[in-house]
Coordinates of C-alpha atoms in Angstrom, one line a residue:
Chain C
M1147 CA 33.7 -22.9 -28.1
L1148 CA 31.1 -23.5 -25.4
T1149 CA 31.0 -27.0 -24.1
L1150 CA 29.2 -28.8 -21.2
E1151 CA 32.6 -29.3 -19.6
K1152 CA 33.3 -25.6 -19.4
I1153 CA 29.9 -25.0 -17.8
Q1154 CA 30.6 -27.7 -15.3
A1155 CA 34.0 -26.3 -14.5
A1156 CA 32.4 -22.9 -14.0
K1157 CA 30.0 -24.4 -11.5
I1158 CA 32.8 -25.7 -9.4
K1159 CA 34.7 -22.4 -9.7
L1160 CA 31.6 -20.3 -8.8
A1161 CA 30.3 -22.4 -5.9
P1162 CA 32.1 -20.6 -3.1
Y1163 CA 30.8 -17.2 -4.2
I1164 CA 27.2 -17.5 -5.5
Y1165 CA 23.9 -18.8 -4.1
E1166 CA 22.2 -21.9 -5.4
T1167 CA 19.0 -20.1 -5.9
P1168 CA 15.8 -22.0 -5.2
V1169 CA 13.5 -23.5 -7.8
I1170 CA 10.0 -22.6 -6.5
R1171 CA 6.7 -24.2 -7.2
L1172 CA 4.1 -21.5 -7.8
Y1173 CA 0.9 -23.5 -7.6
G1174 CA -1.1 -20.2 -7.8
L1175 CA -0.1 -19.6 -11.3
D1176 CA -1.0 -23.1 -12.7
D1177 CA -4.5 -22.2 -13.8
I1178 CA -3.5 -18.8 -15.0
L1179 CA -0.7 -20.0 -17.3
G1180 CA -2.0 -23.6 -18.1
C1181 CA 0.8 -25.7 -16.8
N1182 CA 2.7 -26.7 -13.7
V1183 CA 4.5 -23.5 -12.9
F1184 CA 8.1 -23.4 -11.4
I1185 CA 10.5 -20.5 -11.3
K1186 CA 14.3 -20.6 -11.0
A1187 CA 14.7 -17.5 -8.7
E1188 CA 17.8 -15.7 -9.9
N1189 CA 16.1 -12.6 -8.7
M1190 CA 17.4 -13.9 -5.3
Q1191 CA 20.9 -14.4 -6.6
K1192 CA 23.8 -12.3 -5.0
T1193 CA 23.6 -8.9 -6.8
N1194 CA 20.0 -10.0 -7.5
S1195 CA 20.6 -11.3 -11.0
F1196 CA 22.2 -14.3 -12.8
K1197 CA 24.8 -11.9 -14.3
L1198 CA 27.2 -12.4 -11.4
R1199 CA 27.8 -16.0 -12.6
G1200 CA 29.2 -15.0 -16.0
A1201 CA 31.1 -11.9 -14.8
L1202 CA 32.8 -13.8 -12.0
N1203 CA 33.6 -16.8 -14.1
K1204 CA 35.1 -14.5 -16.7
M1205 CA 37.2 -12.6 -14.2
L1206 CA 38.3 -15.7 -12.3
S1207 CA 39.6 -17.0 -15.7
M1208 CA 41.7 -14.0 -16.5
P1209 CA 45.4 -13.7 -15.5
I1210 CA 46.0 -11.0 -12.9
E1211 CA 48.1 -8.9 -15.4
Q1212 CA 45.0 -8.4 -17.4
L1213 CA 42.9 -7.3 -14.4
Q1214 CA 45.3 -5.2 -12.5
N1215 CA 44.6 -1.9 -14.3
G1216 CA 40.8 -2.4 -13.6
V1217 CA 37.9 -3.7 -15.7
I1218 CA 35.2 -2.0 -17.7
A1219 CA 31.8 -3.2 -18.8
A1220 CA 28.9 -1.9 -20.9
S1221 CA 25.7 -2.9 -19.2
S1222 CA 22.0 -2.1 -18.8
G1223 CA 22.6 -2.5 -15.1
N1224 CA 22.7 -6.1 -14.0
H1225 CA 25.9 -7.2 -15.7
G1226 CA 27.5 -4.0 -14.4
K1227 CA 26.4 -5.0 -10.9
G1228 CA 27.9 -8.4 -11.4
V1229 CA 31.2 -7.0 -12.6
A1230 CA 31.3 -4.5 -9.8
Y1231 CA 30.7 -7.3 -7.2
A1232 CA 33.4 -9.5 -8.8
A1233 CA 35.8 -6.6 -8.9
K1234 CA 35.3 -5.8 -5.2
L1235 CA 35.8 -9.5 -4.5
L1236 CA 39.1 -9.5 -6.5
N1237 CA 40.1 -6.1 -5.1
I1238 CA 40.3 -4.3 -8.4
Q1239 CA 38.7 -1.2 -9.8
A1240 CA 35.6 -1.5 -12.0
T1241 CA 34.1 1.1 -14.4
I1242 CA 30.5 0.5 -15.5
V1243 CA 29.0 2.2 -18.6
L1244 CA 25.3 2.5 -18.3
P1245 CA 22.6 4.0 -20.5
D1246 CA 21.2 7.2 -19.0
T1247 CA 17.9 5.4 -19.0
A1248 CA 19.0 2.8 -16.5
P1249 CA 16.7 2.4 -13.4
I1250 CA 17.9 4.3 -10.4
V1251 CA 18.0 1.1 -8.3
K1252 CA 20.6 -0.4 -10.6
V1253 CA 22.8 2.7 -10.8
E1254 CA 22.7 3.0 -7.1
G1255 CA 23.4 -0.7 -6.6
I1256 CA 26.6 -0.5 -8.7
R1257 CA 27.8 2.7 -7.0
A1258 CA 27.3 1.0 -3.6
L1259 CA 29.7 -1.7 -4.6
G1260 CA 32.4 0.9 -5.2
A1261 CA 32.4 1.0 -9.0
N1262 CA 32.7 4.1 -11.2
V1263 CA 29.6 4.7 -13.2
V1264 CA 29.6 6.4 -16.6
L1265 CA 26.3 7.3 -18.2
C1266 CA 25.8 7.7 -21.9
K1267 CA 23.2 7.1 -24.6
L1268 CA 22.1 3.5 -25.0
A1269 CA 23.4 3.0 -28.5
E1270 CA 26.8 4.4 -27.6
R1271 CA 27.6 2.3 -24.6
H1272 CA 29.9 -0.2 -26.4
A1273 CA 31.8 2.6 -28.2
V1274 CA 32.3 4.5 -24.9
T1275 CA 33.4 1.3 -23.2
E1276 CA 36.0 0.7 -26.0
R1277 CA 37.3 4.2 -25.8
L1278 CA 37.8 4.2 -22.1
S1279 CA 39.3 0.7 -22.2
V1280 CA 41.9 1.9 -24.6
A1281 CA 42.6 5.2 -22.7
H1282 CA 43.1 3.5 -19.3
N1283 CA 44.1 0.0 -20.3
Y1284 CA 40.9 -1.5 -18.6
A1285 CA 40.0 -5.0 -19.5
I1286 CA 36.6 -5.2 -21.2
I1287 CA 34.1 -7.7 -19.6
H1288 CA 31.5 -8.2 -22.3
P1289 CA 28.0 -8.8 -21.1
Y1290 CA 27.3 -11.8 -23.4
D1291 CA 29.6 -12.3 -26.4
D1292 CA 32.2 -14.4 -24.6
Y1293 CA 32.5 -18.1 -23.9
H1294 CA 33.5 -17.6 -20.2
I1295 CA 30.5 -15.4 -19.7
M1296 CA 28.2 -18.0 -21.3
A1297 CA 29.7 -20.8 -19.3
G1298 CA 29.0 -18.9 -16.1
Q1299 CA 25.4 -18.2 -17.1
G1300 CA 25.0 -21.8 -18.2
T1301 CA 25.4 -23.0 -14.5
V1302 CA 21.8 -21.9 -14.0
G1303 CA 20.9 -24.6 -16.5
L1304 CA 22.8 -27.3 -14.5
E1305 CA 21.1 -26.2 -11.3
I1306 CA 17.6 -26.4 -12.9
L1307 CA 18.2 -30.0 -14.0
E1308 CA 19.5 -31.0 -10.5
Q1309 CA 16.7 -29.2 -8.7
L1310 CA 13.8 -30.2 -11.1
P1311 CA 14.8 -33.4 -13.0
H1312 CA 11.3 -33.7 -14.5
V1313 CA 11.3 -30.3 -16.1
D1314 CA 9.7 -30.3 -19.6
T1315 CA 10.3 -26.8 -20.7
I1316 CA 12.5 -23.9 -19.6
V1317 CA 11.6 -20.3 -20.6
V1318 CA 14.5 -17.9 -20.7
P1319 CA 14.6 -14.1 -21.2
M1320 CA 16.8 -13.0 -24.1
G1321 CA 18.9 -9.9 -24.7
G1322 CA 22.2 -10.4 -26.4
G1323 CA 21.8 -14.1 -25.8
G1324 CA 24.4 -15.0 -23.2
L1325 CA 22.1 -16.6 -20.7
I1326 CA 20.1 -18.8 -23.2
S1327 CA 23.4 -19.8 -25.0
G1328 CA 24.7 -21.2 -21.7
V1329 CA 21.5 -22.7 -20.5
A1330 CA 20.7 -24.3 -23.8
T1331 CA 24.2 -25.8 -24.0
A1332 CA 23.9 -27.3 -20.6
I1333 CA 20.3 -28.6 -21.1
K1334 CA 20.7 -30.0 -24.6
S1335 CA 23.9 -31.8 -23.5
L1336 CA 22.3 -33.5 -20.5
A1337 CA 18.6 -33.7 -21.3
P1338 CA 18.0 -33.0 -25.0
H1339 CA 14.2 -33.7 -24.6
V1340 CA 13.8 -30.6 -22.5
K1341 CA 12.5 -27.7 -24.6
V1342 CA 14.4 -24.4 -24.3
I1343 CA 12.3 -21.3 -25.3
G1344 CA 13.6 -17.8 -25.5
A1345 CA 11.5 -14.8 -24.9
E1346 CA 12.4 -11.3 -26.1
P1347 CA 10.5 -8.0 -26.2
A1348 CA 8.5 -7.7 -29.5
V1349 CA 9.7 -4.2 -30.0
V1350 CA 13.3 -5.3 -30.3
S1351 CA 12.9 -8.8 -31.6
R1352 CA 16.5 -9.1 -32.8
Y1353 CA 16.6 -12.9 -32.4
A1354 CA 13.3 -13.8 -34.0
K1355 CA 14.2 -11.6 -37.0
S1356 CA 17.7 -12.8 -37.3
L1357 CA 16.8 -16.4 -37.0
K1358 CA 14.3 -15.9 -39.8
A1359 CA 16.9 -14.2 -41.9
G1360 CA 19.6 -16.7 -41.0
E1361 CA 22.0 -13.9 -40.0
R1362 CA 22.6 -11.4 -37.2
L1363 CA 20.4 -8.4 -38.0
L1364 CA 20.6 -5.0 -36.3
V1365 CA 17.2 -3.8 -35.1
E1366 CA 16.2 -0.3 -34.4
E1367 CA 16.5 1.2 -30.9
Q1368 CA 13.0 1.2 -29.2
K1369 CA 11.7 1.9 -25.7
S1370 CA 10.6 -1.0 -23.7
L1371 CA 9.6 -1.9 -20.2
A1372 CA 12.2 -4.6 -20.4
D1373 CA 15.1 -2.3 -19.7
A1374 CA 17.6 -5.2 -19.4
L1375 CA 16.7 -6.7 -22.8
L1376 CA 17.4 -3.9 -25.2
T1377 CA 20.4 -5.2 -27.0
L1378 CA 20.0 -4.5 -30.7
Q1379 CA 21.8 -7.4 -32.3
P1380 CA 22.4 -11.1 -31.4
G1381 CA 25.9 -11.7 -30.1
E1382 CA 28.4 -13.1 -32.7
R1383 CA 29.3 -16.1 -30.6
N1384 CA 25.7 -16.5 -29.2
F1385 CA 23.8 -16.5 -32.4
P1386 CA 25.0 -19.9 -33.8
I1387 CA 24.3 -21.5 -30.4
V1388 CA 20.8 -20.2 -30.3
Q1389 CA 20.3 -21.2 -34.0
K1390 CA 21.4 -24.8 -33.2
L1391 CA 20.0 -25.4 -29.7
V1392 CA 17.0 -23.2 -28.9
D1393 CA 13.6 -24.7 -29.7
R1394 CA 11.7 -21.5 -30.2
V1395 CA 12.1 -17.7 -29.7
V1396 CA 8.9 -15.8 -28.9
S1397 CA 8.3 -12.1 -29.0
V1398 CA 6.4 -10.5 -26.1
E1399 CA 4.2 -7.5 -26.5
E1400 CA 4.7 -4.5 -24.0
D1401 CA 1.2 -5.1 -22.5
F1402 CA 2.3 -8.6 -21.6
L1403 CA 5.5 -7.4 -20.0
Y1404 CA 3.4 -5.4 -17.6
S1405 CA 0.9 -8.2 -17.0
G1406 CA 3.7 -10.7 -16.6
M1407 CA 5.3 -8.7 -13.9
K1408 CA 2.0 -8.0 -12.2
T1409 CA 0.9 -11.6 -12.3
L1410 CA 4.2 -12.8 -10.8
L1411 CA 4.0 -10.2 -8.1
L1412 CA 0.3 -10.4 -7.1
D1413 CA -0.5 -14.1 -7.8
G1414 CA 3.0 -15.6 -7.5
K1415 CA 4.1 -13.2 -4.7
Q1416 CA 7.5 -12.8 -6.3
L1417 CA 9.1 -9.5 -7.1
A1418 CA 11.1 -9.5 -10.4
E1419 CA 12.1 -7.0 -13.0
P1420 CA 9.9 -6.6 -16.0
S1421 CA 12.7 -8.0 -18.1
S1422 CA 12.8 -11.1 -15.9
S1423 CA 9.1 -11.9 -15.8
I1424 CA 9.0 -11.8 -19.5
G1425 CA 8.5 -15.5 -19.7
I1426 CA 5.4 -15.2 -17.6
G1427 CA 4.3 -12.5 -20.0
A1428 CA 4.9 -14.8 -22.9
A1429 CA 2.8 -17.5 -21.4
L1430 CA 0.0 -15.0 -20.7
Q1431 CA 0.2 -13.9 -24.3
G1432 CA -0.3 -17.6 -25.3
I1433 CA 2.8 -17.9 -27.4
V1434 CA 4.7 -20.4 -25.3
P1435 CA 4.1 -24.0 -26.6
I1436 CA 3.1 -25.6 -23.2
K1437 CA 0.2 -27.8 -22.2
K1438 CA -1.5 -28.8 -19.0
N1439 CA 0.6 -30.9 -16.7
D1440 CA 3.8 -29.8 -18.4
N1441 CA 6.5 -28.9 -15.8
V1442 CA 7.5 -25.4 -17.0
C1443 CA 10.4 -23.6 -15.3
F1444 CA 10.5 -19.9 -15.9
L1445 CA 13.9 -18.5 -15.4
I1446 CA 13.5 -15.3 -13.4
S1447 CA 16.7 -13.6 -14.3
G1448 CA 16.8 -10.6 -12.0
G1449 CA 15.1 -8.7 -9.3
N1450 CA 16.7 -5.3 -9.4
V1451 CA 13.5 -3.2 -9.3
G1452 CA 12.7 -0.1 -7.2
L1453 CA 9.5 0.8 -5.5
N1454 CA 9.2 3.7 -7.9
Q1455 CA 9.0 1.2 -10.8
L1456 CA 6.1 -0.6 -9.1
Q1457 CA 4.0 2.5 -9.4
T1458 CA 3.9 1.9 -13.2
L1459 CA 1.7 -1.2 -12.4
Chain O
M832 CA -8.2 -30.3 23.7
L833 CA -5.6 -29.8 21.0
T834 CA -3.4 -32.8 20.4
L835 CA -0.7 -33.8 17.9
E836 CA -3.0 -36.6 16.7
K837 CA -5.7 -34.0 15.8
I838 CA -3.2 -32.0 13.8
Q839 CA -2.0 -35.1 12.0
A840 CA -5.6 -36.1 11.2
A841 CA -6.2 -32.6 9.9
K842 CA -3.2 -33.0 7.6
I843 CA -4.6 -36.0 6.0
K844 CA -8.1 -34.5 5.6
L845 CA -6.8 -31.2 4.1
A846 CA -4.2 -32.7 1.7
P847 CA -6.5 -33.0 -1.3
Y848 CA -7.6 -29.3 -1.0
I849 CA -4.5 -27.2 0.0
Y850 CA -1.0 -26.6 -1.3
E851 CA 2.1 -27.8 0.5
T852 CA 3.6 -24.3 0.4
P853 CA 7.4 -24.2 0.0
V854 CA 10.0 -23.4 2.6
I855 CA 12.3 -21.0 0.8
R856 CA 15.9 -20.1 1.7
L857 CA 16.4 -16.4 1.6
Y858 CA 20.1 -16.0 1.6
G859 CA 19.8 -12.4 0.8
L860 CA 18.4 -11.7 4.2
D861 CA 21.0 -13.6 6.3
D862 CA 23.3 -10.6 6.9
I863 CA 20.4 -8.2 7.5
L864 CA 18.8 -10.4 10.1
G865 CA 21.8 -12.2 11.6
C866 CA 20.8 -15.9 11.0
N867 CA 20.1 -18.4 8.3
V868 CA 16.8 -17.1 6.9
F869 CA 14.0 -19.4 5.7
I870 CA 10.4 -18.6 5.1
K871 CA 7.3 -20.9 5.1
A872 CA 5.4 -19.2 2.3
E873 CA 1.8 -19.4 3.3
N874 CA 1.4 -16.2 1.3
M875 CA 1.3 -18.7 -1.6
Q876 CA -1.3 -20.8 -0.1
K877 CA -4.7 -21.2 -1.8
T878 CA -6.7 -18.0 -0.9
N879 CA -3.2 -16.6 -0.1
S880 CA -3.2 -17.3 3.6
F881 CA -2.9 -20.2 6.1
K882 CA -6.5 -19.5 7.3
L883 CA -7.9 -21.8 4.8
R884 CA -6.4 -24.8 6.6
G885 CA -8.3 -24.1 9.8
A886 CA -11.6 -23.0 8.2
L887 CA -11.7 -26.1 5.9
N888 CA -10.7 -28.5 8.7
K889 CA -13.4 -27.1 10.9
M890 CA -16.1 -27.3 8.2
L891 CA -15.1 -30.7 7.1
S892 CA -15.6 -31.8 10.7
M893 CA -19.1 -30.5 11.0
P894 CA -22.2 -32.6 10.3
I895 CA -24.1 -31.4 7.2
E896 CA -27.2 -30.5 9.2
Q897 CA -25.1 -27.8 11.0
L898 CA -23.9 -26.5 7.7
Q899 CA -26.9 -26.5 5.5
N900 CA -28.3 -23.1 6.5
G901 CA -24.9 -21.6 5.7
V902 CA -21.9 -20.4 7.7
I903 CA -20.9 -17.1 9.1
A904 CA -17.5 -15.8 10.2
A905 CA -16.1 -12.6 11.8
S906 CA -12.7 -11.9 10.2
S907 CA -10.2 -9.2 9.3
G908 CA -10.3 -10.8 5.8
N909 CA -8.1 -13.9 5.6
H910 CA -10.3 -16.2 7.7
G911 CA -13.2 -15.0 5.8
K912 CA -11.6 -15.7 2.5
G913 CA -10.8 -19.2 3.8
V914 CA -14.3 -19.8 5.0
A915 CA -15.7 -18.4 1.7
Y916 CA -13.5 -20.9 -0.2
A917 CA -14.4 -23.8 1.9
A918 CA -18.1 -22.9 1.6
K919 CA -17.9 -22.8 -2.2
L920 CA -16.2 -26.2 -2.1
L921 CA -19.0 -27.6 0.1
N922 CA -21.6 -25.8 -1.9
I923 CA -23.1 -23.9 1.0
Q924 CA -23.6 -20.2 1.6
A925 CA -21.1 -18.1 3.5
T926 CA -21.6 -14.7 5.2
I927 CA -18.4 -12.8 6.2
V928 CA -18.4 -10.0 8.7
L929 CA -15.6 -7.7 8.1
P930 CA -14.4 -4.4 9.8
D931 CA -15.0 -1.4 7.6
T932 CA -11.2 -0.9 7.6
A933 CA -10.5 -4.2 5.9
P934 CA -8.2 -3.8 2.8
I935 CA -10.1 -3.7 -0.5
V936 CA -8.1 -6.6 -1.9
K937 CA -9.5 -8.8 1.0
V938 CA -13.1 -7.6 0.6
E939 CA -13.0 -8.2 -3.1
G940 CA -11.3 -11.6 -2.8
I941 CA -14.1 -12.8 -0.5
R942 CA -16.9 -11.4 -2.8
A943 CA -15.2 -13.1 -5.8
L944 CA -15.7 -16.5 -4.0
G945 CA -19.4 -15.8 -3.9
A946 CA -19.8 -15.0 -0.2
N947 CA -21.9 -12.3 1.4
V948 CA -20.0 -9.5 2.9
V949 CA -21.2 -7.5 5.9
L950 CA -19.2 -4.5 7.0
C951 CA -19.2 -3.1 10.5
K952 CA -17.0 -1.5 13.2
L953 CA -13.9 -3.6 14.1
A954 CA -15.0 -4.0 17.8
E955 CA -18.6 -5.1 16.8
R956 CA -17.7 -7.8 14.4
H957 CA -18.2 -10.7 16.8
A958 CA -21.5 -9.2 18.1
V959 CA -22.8 -8.7 14.6
T960 CA -21.8 -12.3 13.7
E961 CA -23.7 -13.6 16.7
R962 CA -26.8 -11.7 15.9
L963 CA -26.9 -12.8 12.3
S964 CA -26.1 -16.4 13.3
V965 CA -29.1 -16.5 15.6
A966 CA -31.4 -14.7 13.0
H967 CA -30.6 -17.0 10.1
N968 CA -29.4 -20.1 11.8
Y969 CA -26.0 -19.8 10.4
A970 CA -23.2 -21.9 11.9
I971 CA -20.4 -19.7 13.3
I972 CA -16.9 -20.5 12.2
H973 CA -14.7 -18.8 14.8
P974 CA -11.3 -17.5 13.5
Y975 CA -9.2 -18.9 16.3
D976 CA -10.9 -20.0 19.4
D977 CA -11.7 -23.5 18.3
Y978 CA -9.7 -26.8 18.4
H979 CA -10.5 -27.8 14.8
I980 CA -9.4 -24.4 13.6
M981 CA -6.2 -24.8 15.6
A982 CA -5.6 -28.3 14.4
G983 CA -5.9 -27.1 10.8
Q984 CA -3.5 -24.3 11.4
G985 CA -1.1 -26.7 13.2
T986 CA -0.6 -28.5 9.9
V987 CA 1.8 -25.7 8.9
G988 CA 4.0 -26.7 11.8
L989 CA 4.1 -30.4 10.6
E990 CA 5.1 -29.2 7.1
I991 CA 7.9 -27.0 8.5
L992 CA 9.4 -29.9 10.4
E993 CA 9.3 -32.1 7.3
Q994 CA 10.6 -29.6 4.9
L995 CA 13.3 -28.2 7.3
P996 CA 14.2 -30.8 9.8
H997 CA 17.2 -28.7 11.1
V998 CA 15.1 -25.7 12.0
D999 CA 16.1 -24.0 15.3
T1000 CA 13.6 -21.3 15.7
I1001 CA 10.1 -20.6 14.2
V1002 CA 8.7 -17.1 14.3
V1003 CA 4.9 -16.9 14.1
P1004 CA 2.6 -13.8 13.7
M1005 CA 0.0 -13.6 16.5
G1006 CA -3.5 -12.3 16.5
G1007 CA -6.1 -14.3 18.5
G1008 CA -3.5 -17.0 18.7
G1009 CA -5.0 -19.8 16.5
L1010 CA -1.9 -20.3 14.3
I1011 CA 0.7 -20.2 17.0
S1012 CA -1.4 -22.7 19.2
G1013 CA -1.5 -25.2 16.4
V1014 CA 2.1 -24.7 15.3
A1015 CA 3.5 -24.8 18.9
T1016 CA 1.5 -28.0 19.7
A1017 CA 2.8 -29.7 16.6
I1018 CA 6.4 -28.5 17.1
K1019 CA 6.7 -29.1 20.9
S1020 CA 5.2 -32.6 20.5
L1021 CA 7.7 -33.7 17.8
A1022 CA 10.8 -31.5 18.3
P1023 CA 10.6 -29.8 21.7
H1024 CA 14.1 -28.3 21.3
V1025 CA 12.8 -26.0 18.5
K1026 CA 12.0 -22.5 19.8
V1027 CA 8.6 -21.1 18.9
I1028 CA 8.5 -17.2 19.1
G1029 CA 5.3 -15.3 18.7
A1030 CA 5.2 -11.7 17.2
E1031 CA 2.4 -9.3 17.7
P1032 CA 2.0 -5.6 17.0
A1033 CA 3.3 -3.5 20.0
V1034 CA 0.1 -1.3 19.8
V1035 CA -2.2 -4.2 20.6
S1036 CA 0.2 -6.5 22.6
R1037 CA -2.6 -8.5 24.1
Y1038 CA -0.5 -11.6 24.5
A1039 CA 2.6 -10.0 26.0
K1040 CA 0.4 -8.2 28.5
S1041 CA -1.8 -11.2 29.3
L1042 CA 1.2 -13.5 29.7
K1043 CA 2.6 -11.1 32.2
A1044 CA -0.6 -10.8 34.1
G1045 CA -1.4 -14.5 33.9
E1046 CA -4.8 -13.9 32.6
R1047 CA -6.5 -12.9 29.3
L1048 CA -6.5 -9.2 29.3
L1049 CA -8.6 -7.0 26.9
V1050 CA -6.5 -4.3 25.3
E1051 CA -7.7 -1.0 23.8
E1052 CA -8.5 -0.8 20.1
Q1053 CA -5.6 0.8 18.0
K1054 CA -4.7 1.4 14.5
S1055 CA -1.9 -0.7 13.1
L1056 CA -0.4 -1.5 9.7
A1057 CA -0.9 -5.1 10.8
D1058 CA -4.6 -5.2 9.8
A1059 CA -4.9 -8.9 10.3
L1060 CA -3.5 -8.9 13.9
L1061 CA -5.9 -6.5 15.6
T1062 CA -7.7 -8.9 17.9
L1063 CA -8.0 -7.4 21.3
Q1064 CA -7.9 -10.3 23.6
P1065 CA -6.2 -13.8 23.5
G1066 CA -8.6 -16.6 22.6
E1067 CA -10.0 -18.5 25.6
R1068 CA -8.8 -21.9 24.3
N1069 CA -5.6 -20.4 22.8
F1070 CA -4.2 -18.6 25.8
P1071 CA -3.3 -21.7 28.0
I1072 CA -1.6 -23.3 25.0
V1073 CA 0.5 -20.2 24.4
Q1074 CA 1.2 -20.0 28.1
K1075 CA 2.4 -23.6 28.1
L1076 CA 4.2 -24.0 24.8
V1077 CA 5.4 -20.7 23.3
D1078 CA 9.0 -19.7 24.2
R1079 CA 8.6 -16.0 23.9
V1080 CA 6.1 -13.3 22.6
V1081 CA 7.7 -10.2 21.2
S1082 CA 6.0 -6.8 20.5
V1083 CA 6.8 -5.2 17.2
E1084 CA 6.8 -1.4 16.8
E1085 CA 4.9 0.1 13.8
D1086 CA 8.1 1.3 12.2
F1087 CA 9.4 -2.2 12.1
L1088 CA 6.2 -3.5 10.5
Y1089 CA 6.9 -1.2 7.7
S1090 CA 10.6 -2.1 7.4
G1091 CA 9.8 -5.8 7.8
M1092 CA 7.5 -5.7 4.8
K1093 CA 9.9 -3.6 2.8
T1094 CA 12.9 -5.8 3.6
L1095 CA 11.0 -9.0 2.6
L1096 CA 9.9 -7.4 -0.6
L1097 CA 13.0 -5.5 -1.8
D1098 CA 15.7 -7.9 -0.3
G1099 CA 13.8 -11.1 -0.1
K1100 CA 11.7 -10.6 -3.3
Q1101 CA 8.6 -11.9 -1.5
L1102 CA 5.3 -10.1 -1.4
A1103 CA 3.5 -10.5 2.0
E1104 CA 1.0 -8.6 4.0
P1105 CA 2.4 -6.3 6.7
S1106 CA 0.8 -8.6 9.3
S1107 CA 2.7 -11.5 7.8
S1108 CA 6.1 -10.1 7.6
I1109 CA 5.9 -9.0 11.2
G1110 CA 8.5 -11.7 12.1
I1111 CA 11.0 -10.1 9.8
G1112 CA 10.1 -6.8 11.5
A1113 CA 10.8 -8.3 14.9
A1114 CA 14.2 -9.6 13.8
L1115 CA 15.0 -6.1 12.4
Q1116 CA 13.9 -4.6 15.7
G1117 CA 16.5 -7.0 17.4
I1118 CA 14.0 -8.5 19.8
V1119 CA 14.0 -12.1 18.5
P1120 CA 16.5 -14.3 20.4
I1121 CA 18.4 -15.6 17.4
K1122 CA 22.1 -15.9 16.6
K1123 CA 24.3 -16.4 13.6
N1124 CA 24.1 -19.8 12.0
D1125 CA 20.7 -20.5 13.6
N1126 CA 18.2 -21.8 11.1
V1127 CA 15.2 -19.5 11.6
C1128 CA 11.9 -20.1 9.8
F1129 CA 9.7 -17.0 9.5
L1130 CA 6.1 -18.1 9.0
I1131 CA 4.8 -15.8 6.3
S1132 CA 1.1 -16.1 7.0
G1133 CA -0.5 -14.4 4.1
G1134 CA -0.1 -12.4 0.9
N1135 CA -3.4 -10.6 0.5
V1136 CA -1.9 -7.2 -0.3
G1137 CA -3.0 -4.8 -3.0
L1138 CA -0.8 -2.6 -5.1
N1139 CA -2.4 0.4 -3.4
Q1140 CA -1.0 -0.8 -0.1
L1141 CA 2.5 -0.9 -1.5
Q1142 CA 2.4 2.8 -2.0
T1143 CA 2.5 3.3 1.7
L1144 CA 6.1 2.0 1.5

């Protein structure tokens, strides 16, 4: 089970290793988005994404016997970079299974940390991970469907509340649901009046559809600019938490993924991944329930984006 | 004369109109630059540069009879945008004289504020401004060589001290010297132990040369990536202030202007003009006297940069 206490314990455990990333007031976006705009800048986190929090919390919680043969993780890139960083810190070997469509900057970032990279088709990444895990006795570090992972990600929520006590709404990018499960648990335990809104790409709206159906649906694979949010089914442990605690999940069209990233870069002066500026895109699309003078914190989940990707703008 | 009191008065006068831009801790640059890295994010200021502070302070100090025929300013872009914004606020007409090499994003930004734009050769911009001022009875708003302008720019220094009381060193981009005159006056009045370092493009190192010569030298026109820092001679009122209060002026090579901007964007996740990330370039070049654990604040003076300019990276 995921509890506030587990997230608070994760915060203490992680403190020596991660950055307390800033909450930044972006006045320049207020008129554009129609609220008081803040971001929680996890694009500036070590490894340039929030994923390190969960990966490290998980690995620090595992007995050494489980870790000594090495770890393996399926990832679109950021979780892999987090696992690779944590493995380097703990002096163990990491193998990261990435889709062959992963951005170069992510693949190179993981290799630079000394991890092995295995490329495969997007839909096969979990199967490949499973197979290699059995063959080599690697411990699997799941990207989201794990309470230690969620507890680590939830520390972002604790920080937002400390740094911005008057926050009204937090907008969180959603893939498998690890980040929003942790954040919503932290927020709803300590400040239940704060709204938690999830944003996922419209082309793979696995949470919106599953919430409507009342069960975890598997959606069809699609291309999206949001390369980090392509998971096809809500996590088993994540889904009930999202059902219970998240106020609304919104589906963001591809056009607004582009304009979200562009607005954050050109008007906000912040470089983030398309997947991470999805909340800004959602607000531009007009689907986030916010109003003037609301203090809205957009969780900018990662910043692993190459100059080559900027050319698509 | 420029005094602390004039800067403090400017702060009060400007408060309703400008943003208190954030000081942001950029942990990700610490190892790269060899100090504790902070930025003062004037790239997020209204009009996306600090120049609004000086322009507005100047125009708010002028009697309406001087303003009613309109104002004119020579600029590389950012001062012009500040003047155009202030003119719109005061409901008067502005004419901005720009070099024909000004980045499109700056020209368009000025036009969008309703100002007239006159393009000419870089070296002729002050002469053209003078001529049009006489012909139409426009009041000239000088970009730097004016105590009200400097007092406005100096408010950045007051904010840095409030936001980061333990700052050891502040690195400031230099063109004509308006910003650093204001900042150094504020800083040395209130916290004389804080080092103030100026950074100018090596190809037009008018301050380094003039300081050595002990008089205001005119340097030759050159091309530089730092389009906002191309002034060829230190300002008459600025030079003695810089002589007296600035601890060191460093000359930044073109290569390091590129890498400064790139580092700030890809590692710091902040979009700034090449002219504004010159301090980061200076630190990369190894010419800023800083050491590990120093709290160094890089003043990021502006963020008016178009996507087309990013392609040069």
